[in-house]
Every structure is written in structure tokens, then in C-alpha cells.
CSV table of C-alpha atoms in Angstrom, one decimal:
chain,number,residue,atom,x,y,z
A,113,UNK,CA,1.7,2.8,16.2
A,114,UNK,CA,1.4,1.3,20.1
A,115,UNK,CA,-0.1,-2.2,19.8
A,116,UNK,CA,-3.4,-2.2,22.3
A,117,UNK,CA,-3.2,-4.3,25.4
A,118,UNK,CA,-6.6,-6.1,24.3
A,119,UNK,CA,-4.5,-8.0,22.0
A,120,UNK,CA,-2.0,-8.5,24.5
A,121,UNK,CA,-4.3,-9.7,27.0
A,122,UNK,CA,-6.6,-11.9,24.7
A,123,UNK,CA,-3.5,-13.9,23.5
A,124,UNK,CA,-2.6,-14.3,27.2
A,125,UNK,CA,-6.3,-15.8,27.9
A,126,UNK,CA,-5.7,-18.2,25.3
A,127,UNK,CA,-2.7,-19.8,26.2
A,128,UNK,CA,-3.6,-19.3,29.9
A,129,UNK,CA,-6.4,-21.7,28.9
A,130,UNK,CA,-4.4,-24.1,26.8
A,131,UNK,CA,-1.8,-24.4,29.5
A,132,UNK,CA,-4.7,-25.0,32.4
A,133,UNK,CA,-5.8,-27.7,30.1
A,134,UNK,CA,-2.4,-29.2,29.7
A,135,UNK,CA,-2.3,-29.2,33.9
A,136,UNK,CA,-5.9,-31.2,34.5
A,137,UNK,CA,-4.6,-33.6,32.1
A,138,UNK,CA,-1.4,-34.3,34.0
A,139,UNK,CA,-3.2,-34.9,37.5
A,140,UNK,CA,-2.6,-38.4,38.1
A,141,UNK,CA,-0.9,-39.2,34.7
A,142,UNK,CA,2.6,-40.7,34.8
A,143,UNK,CA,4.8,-37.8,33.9
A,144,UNK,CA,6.7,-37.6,30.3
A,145,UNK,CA,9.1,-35.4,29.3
A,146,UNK,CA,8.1,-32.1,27.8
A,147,UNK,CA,9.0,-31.1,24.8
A,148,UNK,CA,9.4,-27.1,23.7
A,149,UNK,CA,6.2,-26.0,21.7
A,150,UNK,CA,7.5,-24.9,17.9
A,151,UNK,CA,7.7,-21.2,18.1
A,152,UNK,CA,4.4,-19.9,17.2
A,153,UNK,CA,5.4,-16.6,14.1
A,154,UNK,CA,3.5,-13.4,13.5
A,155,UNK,CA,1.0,-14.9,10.8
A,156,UNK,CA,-0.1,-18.0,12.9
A,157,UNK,CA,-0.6,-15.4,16.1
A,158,UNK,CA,-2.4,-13.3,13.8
A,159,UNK,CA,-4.8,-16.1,12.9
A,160,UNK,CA,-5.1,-17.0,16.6
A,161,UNK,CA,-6.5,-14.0,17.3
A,162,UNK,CA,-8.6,-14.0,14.4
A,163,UNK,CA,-10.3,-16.6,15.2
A,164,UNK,CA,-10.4,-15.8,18.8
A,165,UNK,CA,-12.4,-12.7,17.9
A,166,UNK,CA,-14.4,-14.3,15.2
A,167,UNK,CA,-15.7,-16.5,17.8
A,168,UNK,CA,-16.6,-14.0,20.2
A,169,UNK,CA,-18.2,-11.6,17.4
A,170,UNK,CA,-20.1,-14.7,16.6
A,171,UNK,CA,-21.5,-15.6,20.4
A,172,UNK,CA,-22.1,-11.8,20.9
A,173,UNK,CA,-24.7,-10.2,18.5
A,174,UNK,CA,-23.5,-6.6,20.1
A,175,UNK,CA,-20.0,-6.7,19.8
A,176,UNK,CA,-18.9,-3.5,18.5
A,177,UNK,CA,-15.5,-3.8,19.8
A,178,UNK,CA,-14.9,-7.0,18.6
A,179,UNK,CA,-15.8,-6.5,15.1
A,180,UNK,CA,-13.6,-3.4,15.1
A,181,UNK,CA,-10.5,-5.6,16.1
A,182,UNK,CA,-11.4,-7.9,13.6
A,183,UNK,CA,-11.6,-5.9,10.9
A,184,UNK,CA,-8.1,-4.7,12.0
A,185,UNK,CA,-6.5,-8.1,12.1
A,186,UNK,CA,-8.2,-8.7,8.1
A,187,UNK,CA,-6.9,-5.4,6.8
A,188,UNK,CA,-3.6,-6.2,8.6
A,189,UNK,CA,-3.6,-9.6,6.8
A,190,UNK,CA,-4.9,-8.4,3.4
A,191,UNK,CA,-2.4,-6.0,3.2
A,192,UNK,CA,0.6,-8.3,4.0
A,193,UNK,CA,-0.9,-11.2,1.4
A,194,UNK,CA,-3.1,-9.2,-1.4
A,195,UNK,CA,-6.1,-10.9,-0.2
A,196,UNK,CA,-9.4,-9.2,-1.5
A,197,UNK,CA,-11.5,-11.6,0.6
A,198,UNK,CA,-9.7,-10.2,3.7
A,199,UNK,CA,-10.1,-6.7,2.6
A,200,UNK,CA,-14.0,-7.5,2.1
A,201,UNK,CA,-14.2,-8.9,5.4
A,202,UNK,CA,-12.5,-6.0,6.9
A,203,UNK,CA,-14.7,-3.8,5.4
A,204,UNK,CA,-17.7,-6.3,6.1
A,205,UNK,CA,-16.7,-6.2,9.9
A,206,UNK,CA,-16.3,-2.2,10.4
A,207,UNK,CA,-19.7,-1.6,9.1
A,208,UNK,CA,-21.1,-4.2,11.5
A,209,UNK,CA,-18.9,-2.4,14.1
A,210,UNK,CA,-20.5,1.3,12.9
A,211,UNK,CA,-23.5,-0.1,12.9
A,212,UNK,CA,-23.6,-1.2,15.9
A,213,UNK,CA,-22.2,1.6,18.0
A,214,UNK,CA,-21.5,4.8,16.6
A,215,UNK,CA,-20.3,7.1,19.7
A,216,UNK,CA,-17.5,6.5,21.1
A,217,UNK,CA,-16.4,4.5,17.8
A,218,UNK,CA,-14.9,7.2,15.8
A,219,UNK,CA,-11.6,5.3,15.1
A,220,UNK,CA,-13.4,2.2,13.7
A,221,UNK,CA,-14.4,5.0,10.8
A,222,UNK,CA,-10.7,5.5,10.3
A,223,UNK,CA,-10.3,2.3,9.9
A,224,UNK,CA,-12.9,1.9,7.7
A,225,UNK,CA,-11.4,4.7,5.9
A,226,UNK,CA,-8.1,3.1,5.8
A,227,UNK,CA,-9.8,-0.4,3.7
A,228,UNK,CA,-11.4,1.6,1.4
A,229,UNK,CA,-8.4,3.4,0.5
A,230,UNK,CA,-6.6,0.1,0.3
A,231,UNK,CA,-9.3,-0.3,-2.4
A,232,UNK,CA,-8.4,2.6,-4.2
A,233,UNK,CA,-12.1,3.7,-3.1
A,234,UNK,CA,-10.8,7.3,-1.7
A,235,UNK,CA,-14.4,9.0,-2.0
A,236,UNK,CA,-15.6,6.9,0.3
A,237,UNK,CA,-12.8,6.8,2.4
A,238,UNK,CA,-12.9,10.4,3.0
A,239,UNK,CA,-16.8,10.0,3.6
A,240,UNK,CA,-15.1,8.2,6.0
A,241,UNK,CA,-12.3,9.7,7.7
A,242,UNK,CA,-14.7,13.4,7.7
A,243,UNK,CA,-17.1,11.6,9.8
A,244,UNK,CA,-14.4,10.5,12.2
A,245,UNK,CA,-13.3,14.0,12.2
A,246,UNK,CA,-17.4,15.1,13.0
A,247,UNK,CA,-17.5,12.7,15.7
A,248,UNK,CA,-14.2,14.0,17.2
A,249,UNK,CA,-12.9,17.3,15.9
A,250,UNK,CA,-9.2,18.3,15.8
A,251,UNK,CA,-7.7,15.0,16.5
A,252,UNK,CA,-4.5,15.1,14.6
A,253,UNK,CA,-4.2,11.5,12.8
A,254,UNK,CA,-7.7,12.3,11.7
A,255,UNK,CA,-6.5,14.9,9.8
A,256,UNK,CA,-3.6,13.4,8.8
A,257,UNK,CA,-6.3,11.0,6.9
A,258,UNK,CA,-8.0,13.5,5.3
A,259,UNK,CA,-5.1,14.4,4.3
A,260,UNK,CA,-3.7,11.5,2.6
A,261,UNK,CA,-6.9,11.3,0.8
A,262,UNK,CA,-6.6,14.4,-0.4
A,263,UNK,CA,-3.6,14.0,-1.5
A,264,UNK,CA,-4.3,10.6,-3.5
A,265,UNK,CA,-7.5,12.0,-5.3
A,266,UNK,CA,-5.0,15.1,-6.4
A,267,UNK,CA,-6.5,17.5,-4.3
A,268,UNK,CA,-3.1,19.3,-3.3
A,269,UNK,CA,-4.4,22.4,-2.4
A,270,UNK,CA,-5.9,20.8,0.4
A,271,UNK,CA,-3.8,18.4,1.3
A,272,UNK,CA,-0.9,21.4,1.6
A,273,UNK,CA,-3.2,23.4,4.1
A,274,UNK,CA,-4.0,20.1,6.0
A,275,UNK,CA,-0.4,19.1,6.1
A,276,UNK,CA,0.8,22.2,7.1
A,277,UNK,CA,-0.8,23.0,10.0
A,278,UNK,CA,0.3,19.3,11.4
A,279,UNK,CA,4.0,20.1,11.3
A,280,UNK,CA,3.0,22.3,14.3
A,281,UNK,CA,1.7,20.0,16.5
A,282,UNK,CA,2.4,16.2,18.1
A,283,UNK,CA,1.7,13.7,15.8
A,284,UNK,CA,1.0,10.3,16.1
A,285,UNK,CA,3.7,7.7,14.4
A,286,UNK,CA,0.8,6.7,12.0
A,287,UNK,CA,0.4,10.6,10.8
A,288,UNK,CA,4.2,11.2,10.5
A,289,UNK,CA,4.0,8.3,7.7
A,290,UNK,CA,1.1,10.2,6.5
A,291,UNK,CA,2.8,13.0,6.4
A,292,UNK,CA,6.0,11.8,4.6
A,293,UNK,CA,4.1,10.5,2.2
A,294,UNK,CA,3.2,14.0,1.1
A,295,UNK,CA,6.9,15.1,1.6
A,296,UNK,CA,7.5,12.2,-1.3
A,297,UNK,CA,5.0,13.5,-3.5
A,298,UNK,CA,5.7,17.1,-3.1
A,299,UNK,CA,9.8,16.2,-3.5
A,300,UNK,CA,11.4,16.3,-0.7
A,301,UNK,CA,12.5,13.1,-0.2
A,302,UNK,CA,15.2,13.5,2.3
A,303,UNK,CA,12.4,14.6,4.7
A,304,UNK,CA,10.6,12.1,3.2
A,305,UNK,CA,12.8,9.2,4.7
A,306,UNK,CA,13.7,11.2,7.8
A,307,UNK,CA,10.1,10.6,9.2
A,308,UNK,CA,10.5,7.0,8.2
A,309,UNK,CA,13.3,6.5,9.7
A,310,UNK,CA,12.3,8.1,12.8
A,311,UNK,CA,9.3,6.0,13.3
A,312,UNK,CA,11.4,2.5,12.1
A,313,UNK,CA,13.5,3.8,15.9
A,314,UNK,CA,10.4,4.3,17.2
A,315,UNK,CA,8.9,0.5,16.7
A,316,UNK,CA,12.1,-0.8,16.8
A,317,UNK,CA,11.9,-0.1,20.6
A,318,UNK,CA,8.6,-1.8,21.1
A,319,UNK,CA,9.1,-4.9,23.5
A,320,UNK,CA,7.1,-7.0,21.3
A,321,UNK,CA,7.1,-5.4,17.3
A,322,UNK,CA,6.0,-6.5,14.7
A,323,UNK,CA,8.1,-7.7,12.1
A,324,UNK,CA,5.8,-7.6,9.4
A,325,UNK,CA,5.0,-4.4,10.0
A,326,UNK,CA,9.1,-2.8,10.5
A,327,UNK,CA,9.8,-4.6,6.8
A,328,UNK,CA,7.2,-2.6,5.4
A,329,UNK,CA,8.9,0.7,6.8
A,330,UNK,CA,12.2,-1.1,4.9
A,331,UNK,CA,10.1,-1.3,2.5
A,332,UNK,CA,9.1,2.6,2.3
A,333,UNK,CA,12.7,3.3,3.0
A,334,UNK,CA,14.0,1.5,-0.4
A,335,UNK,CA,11.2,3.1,-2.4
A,336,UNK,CA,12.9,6.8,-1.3
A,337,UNK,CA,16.3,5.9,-2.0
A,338,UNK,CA,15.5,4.4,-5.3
A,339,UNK,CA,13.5,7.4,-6.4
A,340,UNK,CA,16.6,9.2,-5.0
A,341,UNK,CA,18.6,7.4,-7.4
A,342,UNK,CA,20.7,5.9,-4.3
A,343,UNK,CA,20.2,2.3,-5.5
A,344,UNK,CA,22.7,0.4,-3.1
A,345,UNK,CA,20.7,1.8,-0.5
A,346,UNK,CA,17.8,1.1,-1.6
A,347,UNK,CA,18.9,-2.5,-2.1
A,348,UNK,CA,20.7,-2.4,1.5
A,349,UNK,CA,16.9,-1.6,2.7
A,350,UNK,CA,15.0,-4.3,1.0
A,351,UNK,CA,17.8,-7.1,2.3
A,352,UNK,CA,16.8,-5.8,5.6
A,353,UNK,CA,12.9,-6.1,5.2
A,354,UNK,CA,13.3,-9.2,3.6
A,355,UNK,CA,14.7,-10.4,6.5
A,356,UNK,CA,12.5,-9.8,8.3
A,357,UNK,CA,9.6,-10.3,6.2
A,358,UNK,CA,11.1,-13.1,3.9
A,359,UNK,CA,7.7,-14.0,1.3
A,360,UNK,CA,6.3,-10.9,1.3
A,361,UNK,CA,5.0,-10.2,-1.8
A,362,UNK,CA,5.7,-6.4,-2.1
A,363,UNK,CA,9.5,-6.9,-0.9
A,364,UNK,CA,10.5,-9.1,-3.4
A,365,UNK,CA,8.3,-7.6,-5.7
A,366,UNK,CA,10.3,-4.2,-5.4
A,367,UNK,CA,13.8,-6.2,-4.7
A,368,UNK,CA,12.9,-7.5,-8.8
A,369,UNK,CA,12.0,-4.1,-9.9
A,370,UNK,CA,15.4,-2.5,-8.2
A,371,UNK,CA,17.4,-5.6,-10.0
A,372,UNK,CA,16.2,-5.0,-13.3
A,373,UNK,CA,16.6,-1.6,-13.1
A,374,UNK,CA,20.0,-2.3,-12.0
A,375,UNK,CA,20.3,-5.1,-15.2
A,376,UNK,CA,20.5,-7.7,-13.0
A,377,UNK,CA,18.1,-9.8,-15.2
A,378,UNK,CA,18.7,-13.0,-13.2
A,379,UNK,CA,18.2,-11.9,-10.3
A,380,UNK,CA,14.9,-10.0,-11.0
A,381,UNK,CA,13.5,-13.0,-11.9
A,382,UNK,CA,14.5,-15.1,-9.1
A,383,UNK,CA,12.8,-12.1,-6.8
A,384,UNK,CA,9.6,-11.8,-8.7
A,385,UNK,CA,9.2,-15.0,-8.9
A,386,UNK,CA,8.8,-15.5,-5.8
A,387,UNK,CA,6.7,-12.4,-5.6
A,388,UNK,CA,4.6,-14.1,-8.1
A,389,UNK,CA,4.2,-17.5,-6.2
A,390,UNK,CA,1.9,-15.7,-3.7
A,391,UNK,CA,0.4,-12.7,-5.6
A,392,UNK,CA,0.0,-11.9,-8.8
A,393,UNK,CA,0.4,-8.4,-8.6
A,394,UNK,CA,0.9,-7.0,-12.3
A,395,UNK,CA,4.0,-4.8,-12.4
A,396,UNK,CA,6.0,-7.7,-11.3
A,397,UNK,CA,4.7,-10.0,-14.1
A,398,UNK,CA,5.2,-7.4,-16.4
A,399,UNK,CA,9.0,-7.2,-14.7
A,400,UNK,CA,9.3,-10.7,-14.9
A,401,UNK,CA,8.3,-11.1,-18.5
A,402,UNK,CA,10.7,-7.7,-19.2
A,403,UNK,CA,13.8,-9.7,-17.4
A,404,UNK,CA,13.2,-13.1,-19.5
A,405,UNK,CA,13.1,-10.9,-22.7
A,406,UNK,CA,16.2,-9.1,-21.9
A,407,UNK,CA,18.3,-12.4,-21.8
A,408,UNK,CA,16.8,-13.6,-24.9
A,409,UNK,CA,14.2,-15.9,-23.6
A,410,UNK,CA,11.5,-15.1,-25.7
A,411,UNK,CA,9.4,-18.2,-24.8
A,412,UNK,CA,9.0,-17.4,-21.0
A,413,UNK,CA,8.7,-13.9,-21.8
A,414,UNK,CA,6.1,-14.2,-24.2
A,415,UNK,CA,4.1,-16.7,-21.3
A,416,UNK,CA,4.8,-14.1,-18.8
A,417,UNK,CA,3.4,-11.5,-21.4
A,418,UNK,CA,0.1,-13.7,-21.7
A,419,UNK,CA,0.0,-13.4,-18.0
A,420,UNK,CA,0.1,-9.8,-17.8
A,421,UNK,CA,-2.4,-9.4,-20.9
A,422,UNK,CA,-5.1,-11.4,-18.6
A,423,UNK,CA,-4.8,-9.1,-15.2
A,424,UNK,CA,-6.3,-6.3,-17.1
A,425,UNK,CA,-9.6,-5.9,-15.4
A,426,UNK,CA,-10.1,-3.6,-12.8
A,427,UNK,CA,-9.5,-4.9,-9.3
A,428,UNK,CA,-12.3,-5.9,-7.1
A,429,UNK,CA,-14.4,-2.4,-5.8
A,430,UNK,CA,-12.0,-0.9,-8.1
A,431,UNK,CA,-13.1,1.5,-11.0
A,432,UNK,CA,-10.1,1.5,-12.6
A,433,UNK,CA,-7.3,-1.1,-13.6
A,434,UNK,CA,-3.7,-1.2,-12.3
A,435,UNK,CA,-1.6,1.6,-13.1
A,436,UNK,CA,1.2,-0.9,-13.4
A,437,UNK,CA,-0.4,-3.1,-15.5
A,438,UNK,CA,-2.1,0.1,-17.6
A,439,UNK,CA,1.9,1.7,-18.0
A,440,UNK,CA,3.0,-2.1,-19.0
A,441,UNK,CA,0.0,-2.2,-22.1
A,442,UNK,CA,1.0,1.4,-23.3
A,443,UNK,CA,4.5,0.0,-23.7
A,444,UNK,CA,4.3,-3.4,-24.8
A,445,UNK,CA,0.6,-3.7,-26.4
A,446,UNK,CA,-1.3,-3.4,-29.6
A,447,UNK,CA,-2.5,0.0,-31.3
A,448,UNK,CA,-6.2,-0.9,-30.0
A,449,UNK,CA,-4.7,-1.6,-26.6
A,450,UNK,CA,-3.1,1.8,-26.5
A,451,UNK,CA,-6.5,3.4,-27.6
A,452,UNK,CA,-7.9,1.6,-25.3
A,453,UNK,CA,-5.6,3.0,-22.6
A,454,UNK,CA,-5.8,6.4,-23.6
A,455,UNK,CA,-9.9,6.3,-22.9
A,456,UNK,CA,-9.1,4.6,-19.6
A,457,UNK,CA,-7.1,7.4,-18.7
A,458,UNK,CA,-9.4,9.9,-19.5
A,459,UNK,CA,-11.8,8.6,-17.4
A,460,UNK,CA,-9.9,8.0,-14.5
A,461,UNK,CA,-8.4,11.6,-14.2
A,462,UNK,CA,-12.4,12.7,-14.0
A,463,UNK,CA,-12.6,10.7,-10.6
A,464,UNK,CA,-8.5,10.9,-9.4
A,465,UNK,CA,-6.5,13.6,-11.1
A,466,UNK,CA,-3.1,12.8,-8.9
A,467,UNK,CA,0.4,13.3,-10.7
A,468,UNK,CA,0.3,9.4,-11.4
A,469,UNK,CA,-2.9,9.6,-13.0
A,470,UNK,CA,-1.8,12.6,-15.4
A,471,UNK,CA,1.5,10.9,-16.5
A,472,UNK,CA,-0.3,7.8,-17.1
A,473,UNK,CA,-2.7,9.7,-19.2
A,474,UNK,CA,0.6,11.9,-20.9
A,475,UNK,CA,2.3,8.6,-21.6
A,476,UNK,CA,-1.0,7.0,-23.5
A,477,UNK,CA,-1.3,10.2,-25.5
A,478,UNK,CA,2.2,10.0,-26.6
A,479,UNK,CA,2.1,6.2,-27.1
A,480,UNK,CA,-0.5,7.4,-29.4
A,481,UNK,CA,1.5,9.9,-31.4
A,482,UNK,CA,-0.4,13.1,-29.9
A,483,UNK,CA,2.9,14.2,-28.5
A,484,UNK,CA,2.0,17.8,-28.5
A,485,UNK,CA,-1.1,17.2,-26.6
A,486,UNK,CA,0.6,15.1,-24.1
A,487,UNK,CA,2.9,18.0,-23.0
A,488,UNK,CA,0.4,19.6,-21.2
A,489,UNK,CA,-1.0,16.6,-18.8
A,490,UNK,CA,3.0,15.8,-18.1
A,491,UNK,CA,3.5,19.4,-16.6
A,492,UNK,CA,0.7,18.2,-14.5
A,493,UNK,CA,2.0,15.6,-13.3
A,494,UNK,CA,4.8,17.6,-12.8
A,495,UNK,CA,3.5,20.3,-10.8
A,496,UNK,CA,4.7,19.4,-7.5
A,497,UNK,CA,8.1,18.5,-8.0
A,498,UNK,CA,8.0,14.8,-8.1
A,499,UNK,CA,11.4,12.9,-8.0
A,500,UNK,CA,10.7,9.5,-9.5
A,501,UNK,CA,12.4,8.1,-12.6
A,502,UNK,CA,9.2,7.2,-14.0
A,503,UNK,CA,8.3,10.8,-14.4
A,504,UNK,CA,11.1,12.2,-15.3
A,505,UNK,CA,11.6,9.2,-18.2
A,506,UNK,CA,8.4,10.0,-19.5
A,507,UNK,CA,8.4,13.5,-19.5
A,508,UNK,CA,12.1,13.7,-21.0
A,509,UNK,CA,10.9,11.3,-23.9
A,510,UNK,CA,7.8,13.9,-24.7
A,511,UNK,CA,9.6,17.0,-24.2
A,512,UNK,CA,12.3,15.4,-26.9
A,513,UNK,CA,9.7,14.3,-29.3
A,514,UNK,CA,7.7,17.8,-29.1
A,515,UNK,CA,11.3,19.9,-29.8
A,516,UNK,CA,11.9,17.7,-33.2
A,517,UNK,CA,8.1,18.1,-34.2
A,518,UNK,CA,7.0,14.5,-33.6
């Protein structure tokens, strides 16, 4: 992913303009040392610029450029803090961009595309990403987009014929990651994590890169190794996104998840935590509230479990609630909540009907007792091949139960 030199340059008009400023006010003045300005980090450049471009959208009722590059800076700062607002105003901003200019404009409705899918809205993001693909046919990352859409509604046949045909030709960094993401889900993680690692070189070799964005590739690499089962690796990766990146939220969310799986009960909590301090994402309360339980701290785990019970509605644009928190209820809830899961399930996987979503709705049937009846969504959601522990733990607990009868 090459950084644009609009960003470049608008950061250099800024501080051109601060440091013109600083000169008038010297003429004539007695002189006084100088002192070093406090390095200025990713985040606070980010919100330079966001401002900077809010201010020209603002003055410039035809700014379709502007808006574009706005929305960009919001989805790049709602995905690094879990801010809805920022994904609404990224979303807000592309449609004023589209609006405004639709030729010549085509990767604004990737974009757009990309925020809805951070949404978990995928039909419209492939709405979307198809028109970006009208406006522009055969462009690579486009299809790399539909792709990944595909792929997250559960629509592998396509996403295996659109995925396919890219291995043949040049891709983009951005549809290498897309691509590897369908290496994950069709299990082959070692490719998987080659393609990320390729790309982490890749950025690493940028004058300027981002650091927020190489500890989310750490990120990605930690996630394949522990599905992999190589857990010191994956451990070895989040150390160095954390790094990089130390409050991210989805770092140290998944540095708690690795610890407990690891029965590091202390430490899981000190990392989500953390995690929690900025974002309440609901698989690392219910880790959190797992962790205190497992060392006998029934009092925090129980307020940690009061927590989780309250993140249950859906997300904002989102239809559905959080698989995480979902997976958490069917474990640890009431017989009504469970019910109540199973029916959420059901209607999800008439909308998304991914691996993730058939598991979930496998695991509520057998948290229900319909063992036999859950056999047949889990070799769904085992149809690809999927490596992950969560998969292969919930399909080795109904496969048990239906051989004895249950």
C-alpha cells in the first residue's frame, strides 16, 4: 500500500506555514534559544491532516477529492480505535465524494466498500466494490474486493474463481492481503503468512511507514501461527506489534486471548485490560472475565460477566451481534439465552452463511442438546478445510456427543 504524495505534500504546506509564521515573528525580536518541537506521533499527524482536510472540504462545496481523503483518514482511525462515529463519518464523507464526482472516482467506491465491510454490511459493500469494477473493468484490487466479499458472505464458489485467476497476474500489496485471507480460510496457512510476510518487507522498506499500520500485519501474523498452533510465535509476533503499536486495542486484545490460551491467567488480564481501557470489544471481556474465574476470583469475574451480558446488541449498522460475544452466551448463559442464540443464528446464516456463521449456529444447536442436528451445519463450517482451534474444538465435542447418542 504506497502512501499518496497529497498527504505528503499537505503536511509539508502545513508546517511550511507554521514555520513562516515562527520567521515574521522573529524579525526584530531579540533572539531566544530554540527549543526542539516534541516529536509529533502517527495519531496526532493523523489528526493534523484531518483537520486540514476538514477545513478545506468545508471552504469548498465541490471537493470530491477532499472528501475521499477524509473519509480515508476516519476509516484509518476507526479501525485503529473502534470508533463507530469515525466509521460514520467515513462513510458520511465517501458518499459526499460519490456524489459529487462519479468518473474518475472509482476508488472512492472501494473505499466506500472497504467501511461498509468494516460494518459487517458486505451487501452493500459489494454494491460497492461491483460498481468500482463497472466504472473500471479488470483492475486487479477490484477484484480482489469482490472477492473478499465474497468470501465473507460464504460465497466460495465465487470467491475460488475470483481468487484464482489473481494468482496469475500482479497484484497490488492490498490484494495479496486479500488474497491470503482466503488462503486462511481455505487452509493453507503457510501461504497464508507467506503473503503477509512478504508485504510486512514490502512496507517495512517505505521511507516514511506507518507503524500503526506494520503492527496490524504483526498482528495478522500472530493470528496464523496461533491457528497453526505455533504459539511462541505467535506471541513472538504480537511483542513486535505491540511495539510498535503499544494501546492498540486489537493487539492486546489478542496478546490476552493467546495468554489464556496459554494459562497464563495473569497475564491475560493485565493485556485485556488494557484492551478494555479503550474499547470494549466483547471477546476480550468475555476473556477477561474467563481469566478472573480461572484463579478463583469469582467477584471480578462475575462484574466482568455483567459486562459482557450488556454488549449484546447488535453493533451500530450491524444486523447481527458479535460472534464473540454470541460464542461467549452459548457457553456461559442461561437456557433462554442459548435459545435465544440458536434463533440469532438462524437468521444470520439467511444473510451470511460463512464457516463462522455455521459453527456458531452448530455450537448453539448443540448447546441446546440437538446434537444430531448440529452435525450437519459443523461439516459446513468445515467444508473448506479451516485450521482454527475454535473449529476443530467444537466440531470434536459434537462429533463425540453424536457417537455416544447424546
Amino acid at each position: 500500500m504506497r502512501r499518496t504524495s497529497l498527504r505528503a505534500l499537505a503536511l509539508a504546506g502545513i508546517l511550511g506555514l507554521l514555520a513562516s509564521a515562527g520567521a515574521r515573528m522573529s524579525v526584530g525580536a531579540t533572539r531566544t534559544p530554540l527549543r526542539a518541537a516534541p516529536p509529533v506521533s502517527p495519531a496526532e499527524r493523523r489528526d493534523i491532516e484531518i483537520r486540514f482536510y476538514a477545513d478545506r472540504a468545508g471552504r469548498d462545496p465541490l471537493g470530491a477529492a477532499d472528501r475521499a481523503r477524509l473519509a480515508a483518514l476516519y476509516l484509518d482511525r476507526g479501525r485503529e480505535t473502534g470508533s463507530f462515529a469515525d466509521l460514520g463519518r467515513a462513510e458520511s464523507m465517501a458518499r459526499e465524494s460519490l456524489d459529487l464526482r462519479e468518473s474518475h472516482n472509482s476508488a472512492t467506491y472501494t473505499l466506500l466498500a472497504s467501511i461498509l465491510m468494516t460494518q459487517h454490511r458486505f451487501r452493500e459493500a459489494l454494491t460497492a466494490a461491483r460498481r468500482a469494477d463497472a466504472l473500471e473493468p479488470g483492475v486487479a484490487s477490484y477484484r480482489a474486493l469482490i472477492g473478499e466479499i465474497s468470501l465473507e458472505l460464504g460465497e466460495y464458489d465465487r470467491a475460488r474463481v475470483t481468487f484464482d485467476s489473481l494468482r496469475r497476474e500482479p497484484l497490488s500489496d492490498v490484494a495479496i492481503l486479500r488474497l491470503a485471507r482466503w488462503d486462511e480460510i481455505s487452509g493453507r496457512l503457510d501461504w497464508a503468512e507467506s503473503a503477509v510476510r512478504r508485504v510486512l518487507r514490502e512496507w517495512q522498506r517505505l521511507p516514511d511507514p506507518a507503524p500503526a499500520q506494520l503492527a496490524w500485519l504483526h498482528l495478522r501474523l500472530a493470528e496464523l501461527a496461533a491457528k497453526d498452533g505455533r504459539l511462541a510465535d505467535a506471541d513472538s509476533s504480537l511483542s513486535a506489534g505491540l511495539q510498535l503499536s503499544p494501546t492498540d486495542y486489537r493487539l492486546l486484545g489478542a496478546a490476552a486471548g493467546l495468554a489464556a490460551r496459554r494459562g497464563r491467567w495473569r497475564g491475560s488480564i493485565a493485556y485485556g485490560e488494557q484492551a478494555i481501557a479503550s474499547n470494549l470489544e466483547p471477546t476480550t471481556v468475555g476473556v477477561v472475565s474467563d481469566a478472573y474465574a480461572a484463579l478463583g476470583d469469582s467477584g471480578k469475574a462475575a462484574m466482568y460477566a455483567s459486562v459482557m451480558r450488556g454488549l449484546g446488541r447488535p453493533r451500530p449498522n450491524d444486523q447481527f451481534p458479535h460472534r464473540g460475544w454470541s460464542l461467549w452466551m452459548l457457553d456461559h448463559g442461561t437456557a433462554a439465552d442459548v435459545r435465544e442464540r440458536v434463533r440469532s443464528a438462524e437468521a444470520e446464516l439467511r444473510v451470511r452463511r460463512d464457516v463462522y456463521a455455521y459453527d456458531q449456529y452448530a455450537w448453539a444447536l448443540y448447546r441446546t442438546g440437538r446434537t444430531r442436528e448440529a452435525a450437519r451445519p459443523m461439516r459446513q463450517a468445515l467444508r473448506l478445510h479451516t485450521r482454527d482451534p475454535l473449529l476443530e474444538r467444537h466440531a470434536a465435542a459434537i462429533l463425540g456427543a453424536t457417537r455416544r447418542g447424546a
